[in-house]
mmCIF file of C-alpha atoms in Angstrom:
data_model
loop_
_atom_site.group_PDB
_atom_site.id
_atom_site.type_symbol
_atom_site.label_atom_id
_atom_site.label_comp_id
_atom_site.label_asym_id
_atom_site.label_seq_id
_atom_site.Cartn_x
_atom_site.Cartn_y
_atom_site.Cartn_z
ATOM 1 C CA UNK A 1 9.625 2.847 8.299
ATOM 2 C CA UNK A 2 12.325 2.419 10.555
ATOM 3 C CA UNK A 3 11.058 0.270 13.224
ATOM 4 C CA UNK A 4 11.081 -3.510 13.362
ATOM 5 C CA UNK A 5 8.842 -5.369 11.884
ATOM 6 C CA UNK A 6 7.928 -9.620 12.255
ATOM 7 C CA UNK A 7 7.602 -11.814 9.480
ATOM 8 C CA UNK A 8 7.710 -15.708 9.182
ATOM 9 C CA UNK A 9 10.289 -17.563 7.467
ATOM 10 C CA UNK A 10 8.300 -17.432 4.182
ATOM 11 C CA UNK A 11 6.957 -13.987 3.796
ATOM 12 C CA UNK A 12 10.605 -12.800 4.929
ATOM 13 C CA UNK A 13 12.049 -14.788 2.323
ATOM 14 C CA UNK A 14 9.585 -13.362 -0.490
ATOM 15 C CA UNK A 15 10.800 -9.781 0.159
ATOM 16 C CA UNK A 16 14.411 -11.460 -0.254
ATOM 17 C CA UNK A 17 13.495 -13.218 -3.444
ATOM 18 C CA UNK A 18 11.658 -9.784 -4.599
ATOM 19 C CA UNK A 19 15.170 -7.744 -3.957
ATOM 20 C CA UNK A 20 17.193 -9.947 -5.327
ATOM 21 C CA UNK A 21 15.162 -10.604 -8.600
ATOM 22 C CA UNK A 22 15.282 -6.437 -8.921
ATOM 23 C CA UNK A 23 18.825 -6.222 -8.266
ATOM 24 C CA UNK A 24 20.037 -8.463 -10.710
ATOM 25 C CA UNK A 25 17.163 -9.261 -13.333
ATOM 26 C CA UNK A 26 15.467 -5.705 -12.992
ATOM 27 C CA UNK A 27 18.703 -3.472 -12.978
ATOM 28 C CA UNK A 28 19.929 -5.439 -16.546
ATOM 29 C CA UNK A 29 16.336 -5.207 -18.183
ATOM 30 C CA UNK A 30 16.214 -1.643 -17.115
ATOM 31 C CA UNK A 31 19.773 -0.776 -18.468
ATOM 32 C CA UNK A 32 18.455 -2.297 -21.756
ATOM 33 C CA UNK A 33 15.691 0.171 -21.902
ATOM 34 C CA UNK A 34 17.630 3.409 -21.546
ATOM 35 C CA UNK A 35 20.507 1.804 -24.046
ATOM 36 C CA UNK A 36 17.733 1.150 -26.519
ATOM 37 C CA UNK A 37 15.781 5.047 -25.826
ATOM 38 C CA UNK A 38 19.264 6.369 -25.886
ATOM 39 C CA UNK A 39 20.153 5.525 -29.634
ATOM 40 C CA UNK A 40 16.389 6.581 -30.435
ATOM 41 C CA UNK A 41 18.583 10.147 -30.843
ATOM 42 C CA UNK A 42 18.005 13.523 -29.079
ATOM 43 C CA UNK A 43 17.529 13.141 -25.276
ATOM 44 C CA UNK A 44 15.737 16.511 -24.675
ATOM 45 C CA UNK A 45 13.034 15.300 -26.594
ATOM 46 C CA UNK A 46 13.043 11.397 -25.957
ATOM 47 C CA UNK A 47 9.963 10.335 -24.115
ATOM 48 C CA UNK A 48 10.862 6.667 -23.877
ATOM 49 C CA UNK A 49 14.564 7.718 -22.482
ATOM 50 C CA UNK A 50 12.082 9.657 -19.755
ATOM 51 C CA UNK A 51 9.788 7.274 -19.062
ATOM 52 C CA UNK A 52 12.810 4.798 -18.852
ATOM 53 C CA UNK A 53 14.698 6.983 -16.276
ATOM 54 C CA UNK A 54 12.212 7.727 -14.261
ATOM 55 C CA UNK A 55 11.153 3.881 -14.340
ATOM 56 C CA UNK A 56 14.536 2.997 -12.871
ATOM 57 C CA UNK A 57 14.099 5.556 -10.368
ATOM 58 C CA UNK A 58 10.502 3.880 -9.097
ATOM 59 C CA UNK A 59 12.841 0.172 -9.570
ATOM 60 C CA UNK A 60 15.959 2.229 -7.536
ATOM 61 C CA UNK A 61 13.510 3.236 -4.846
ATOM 62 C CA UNK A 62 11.860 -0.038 -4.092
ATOM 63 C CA UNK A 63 15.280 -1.861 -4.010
ATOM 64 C CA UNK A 64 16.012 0.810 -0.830
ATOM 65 C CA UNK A 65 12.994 0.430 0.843
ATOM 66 C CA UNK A 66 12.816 -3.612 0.592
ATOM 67 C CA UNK A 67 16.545 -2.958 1.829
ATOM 68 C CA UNK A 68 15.494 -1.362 4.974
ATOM 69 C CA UNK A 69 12.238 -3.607 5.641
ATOM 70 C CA UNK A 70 14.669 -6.709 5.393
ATOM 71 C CA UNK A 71 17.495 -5.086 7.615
ATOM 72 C CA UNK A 72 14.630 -4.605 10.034
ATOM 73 C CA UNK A 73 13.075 -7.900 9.804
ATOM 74 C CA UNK A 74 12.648 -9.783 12.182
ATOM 75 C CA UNK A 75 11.591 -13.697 11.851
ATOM 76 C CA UNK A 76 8.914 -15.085 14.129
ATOM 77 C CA UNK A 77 8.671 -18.372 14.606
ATOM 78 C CA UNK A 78 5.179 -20.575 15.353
ATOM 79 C CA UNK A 79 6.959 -22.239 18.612
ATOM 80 C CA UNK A 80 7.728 -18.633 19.648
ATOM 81 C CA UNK A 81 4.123 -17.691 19.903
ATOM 82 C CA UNK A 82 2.085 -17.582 23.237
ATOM 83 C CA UNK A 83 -1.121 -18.426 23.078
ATOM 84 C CA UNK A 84 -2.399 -17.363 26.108
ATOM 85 C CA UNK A 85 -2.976 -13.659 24.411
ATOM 86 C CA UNK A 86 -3.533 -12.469 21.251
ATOM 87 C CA UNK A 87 0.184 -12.171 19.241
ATOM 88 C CA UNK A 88 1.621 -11.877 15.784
ATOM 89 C CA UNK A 89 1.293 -15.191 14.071
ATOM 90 C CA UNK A 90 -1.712 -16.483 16.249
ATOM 91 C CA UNK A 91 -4.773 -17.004 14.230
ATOM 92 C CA UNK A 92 -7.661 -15.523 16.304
ATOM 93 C CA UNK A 93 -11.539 -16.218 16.473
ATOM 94 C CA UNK A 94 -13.507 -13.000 16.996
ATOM 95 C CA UNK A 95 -17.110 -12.124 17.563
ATOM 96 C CA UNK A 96 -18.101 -8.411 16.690
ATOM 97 C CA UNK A 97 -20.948 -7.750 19.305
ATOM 98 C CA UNK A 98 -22.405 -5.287 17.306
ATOM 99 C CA UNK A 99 -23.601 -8.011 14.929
ATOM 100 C CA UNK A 100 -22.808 -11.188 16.197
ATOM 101 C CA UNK A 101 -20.294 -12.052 13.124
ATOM 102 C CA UNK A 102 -17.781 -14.196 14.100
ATOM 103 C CA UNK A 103 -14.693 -13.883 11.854
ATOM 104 C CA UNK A 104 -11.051 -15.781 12.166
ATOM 105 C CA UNK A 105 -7.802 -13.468 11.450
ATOM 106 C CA UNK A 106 -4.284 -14.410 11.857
ATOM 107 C CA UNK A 107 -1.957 -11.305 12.559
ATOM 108 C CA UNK A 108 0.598 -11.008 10.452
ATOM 109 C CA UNK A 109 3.136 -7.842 9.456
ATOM 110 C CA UNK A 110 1.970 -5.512 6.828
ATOM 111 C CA UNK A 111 3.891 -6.677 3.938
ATOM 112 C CA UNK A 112 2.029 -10.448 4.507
ATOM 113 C CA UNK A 113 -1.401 -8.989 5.010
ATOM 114 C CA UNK A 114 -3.736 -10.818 2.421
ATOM 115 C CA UNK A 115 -7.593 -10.087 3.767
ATOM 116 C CA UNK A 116 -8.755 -12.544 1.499
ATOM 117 C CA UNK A 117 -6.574 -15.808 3.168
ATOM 118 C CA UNK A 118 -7.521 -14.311 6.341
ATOM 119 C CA UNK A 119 -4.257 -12.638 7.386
ATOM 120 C CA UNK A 120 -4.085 -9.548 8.660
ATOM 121 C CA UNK A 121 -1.682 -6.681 9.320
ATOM 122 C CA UNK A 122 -1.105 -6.071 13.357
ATOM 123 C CA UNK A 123 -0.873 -2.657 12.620
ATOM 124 C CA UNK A 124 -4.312 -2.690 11.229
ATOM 125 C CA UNK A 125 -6.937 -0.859 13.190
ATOM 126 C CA UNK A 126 -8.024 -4.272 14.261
ATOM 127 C CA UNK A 127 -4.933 -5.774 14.690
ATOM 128 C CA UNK A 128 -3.948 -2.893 16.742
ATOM 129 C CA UNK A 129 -7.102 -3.817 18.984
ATOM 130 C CA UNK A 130 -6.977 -7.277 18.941
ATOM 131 C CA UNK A 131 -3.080 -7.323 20.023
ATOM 132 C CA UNK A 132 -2.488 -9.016 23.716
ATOM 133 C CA UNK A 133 -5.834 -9.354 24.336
ATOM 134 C CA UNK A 134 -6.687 -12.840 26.111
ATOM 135 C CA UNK A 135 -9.710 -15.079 25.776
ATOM 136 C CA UNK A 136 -12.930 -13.647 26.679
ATOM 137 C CA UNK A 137 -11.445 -10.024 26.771
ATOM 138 C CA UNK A 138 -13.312 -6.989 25.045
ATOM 139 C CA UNK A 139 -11.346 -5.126 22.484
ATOM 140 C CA UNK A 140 -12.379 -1.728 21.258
ATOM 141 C CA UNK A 141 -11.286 -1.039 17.809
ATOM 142 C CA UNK A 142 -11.379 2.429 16.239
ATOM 143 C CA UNK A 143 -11.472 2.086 12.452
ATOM 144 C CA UNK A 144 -12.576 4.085 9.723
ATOM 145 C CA UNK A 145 -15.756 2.654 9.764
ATOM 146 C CA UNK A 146 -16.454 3.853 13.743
ATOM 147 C CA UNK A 147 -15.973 2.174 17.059
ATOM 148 C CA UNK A 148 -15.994 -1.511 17.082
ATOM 149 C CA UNK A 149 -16.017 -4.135 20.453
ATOM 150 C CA UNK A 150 -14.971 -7.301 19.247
ATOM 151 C CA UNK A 151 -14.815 -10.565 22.038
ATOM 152 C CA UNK A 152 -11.981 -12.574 21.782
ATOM 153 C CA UNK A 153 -12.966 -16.393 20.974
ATOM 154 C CA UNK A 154 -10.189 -18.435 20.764
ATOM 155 C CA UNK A 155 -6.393 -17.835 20.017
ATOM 156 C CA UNK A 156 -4.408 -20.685 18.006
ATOM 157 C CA UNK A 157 -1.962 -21.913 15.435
ATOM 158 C CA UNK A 158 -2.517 -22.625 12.029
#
C-alpha cells in the first residue's frame, strides 16, 4: 500500500476529514470506554475492557493506514487530464461487444470508487483495461467474471 495513489481535491480531503475526526474525536471517545470498563473491576475477566482495547486497536490501525494513503496522495486535477486517452478522472463511454451494453465510468482511485455514481477504481479489472486506451481502441479486460473486449466510445469531463 505503498505506492502513490490519485485523488481529487474532494475525495483527498474526505480521507483528511476521516483522520482527523479519529484522531481527535475517536481517540477521546475511545479513552472514555476503557476508563469506564476499567472501574467495571477485575481486568482478567472484563469483556467490555477487551472489546474496548481491541476496538482502539482496529481505531489505532486505521489512523496508520489513512496516514500512509494521505502521505501518498497525490491530487489530480480536471485541467490536468488528457483526453485524448483514457486517464484517471476522465469519465469514459464504453460498449461491451459481447452484448452491446454501453455503460459510462469515470476512473477514479480506490478509496473514491462508488459503482453506483458511476466511479470506478483504475485499479479495477476494468479500469486496469480501460487505462490509456484512445477512442475507438479495443480493450481486453480479464475479470472474475471471464474475458471481456470493451470499445472505447468517448472520453470526457464531468
Amino acid at each position: 500500500m505503498a505506492g502513490v495513489s490519485y485523488y481529487t481535491e474532494e475525495g483527498l480531503q474526505r480521507l483528511k476529514d476521516e483522520l482527523h475526526e479519529l484522531k481527535t474525536k475517536g481517540r477521546a471517545d475511545m479513552s472514555k470506554q476503557i476508563a469506564e470498563a476499567r472501574d467495571k473491576g477485575d481486568l482478567s475477566e472484563n469483556a467490555e475492557y477487551d472489546a474496548a482495547k481491541d476496538a482502539q486497536g482496529l481505531m489505532e490501525m486505521r489512523i496508520a493506514e489513512l496516514g500512509t494513503v494521505i502521505g501518498n496522495a497525490r491530487i489530480k486535477k480536471q485541467e490536468d487530464v488528457d483526453l485524448s486517452k483514457v486517464s484517471i478522472l476522465s469519465t469514459v463511454k464504453i460498449k461491451n461487444l459481447k452484448n452491446g451494453m454501453e455503460v459510462k465510468y469515470t476512473l477514479v482511485s480506490e478509496k473514491e470508487a462508488d459503482l453506483k455514481s458511476g466511479k470506478i477504481s483504475y485499479e479495477s479489472p476494468i479500469g486496469k483495461g480501460i487505462l490509456n486506451k484512445k477512442i475507438g481502441e479495443i480493450a481486453e479486460v480479464v475479470a472474475p467474471a471471464g474475458k471481456m473486449e470493451f470499445e472505447i466510445l468517448d472520453i470526457t469531463l464531468e
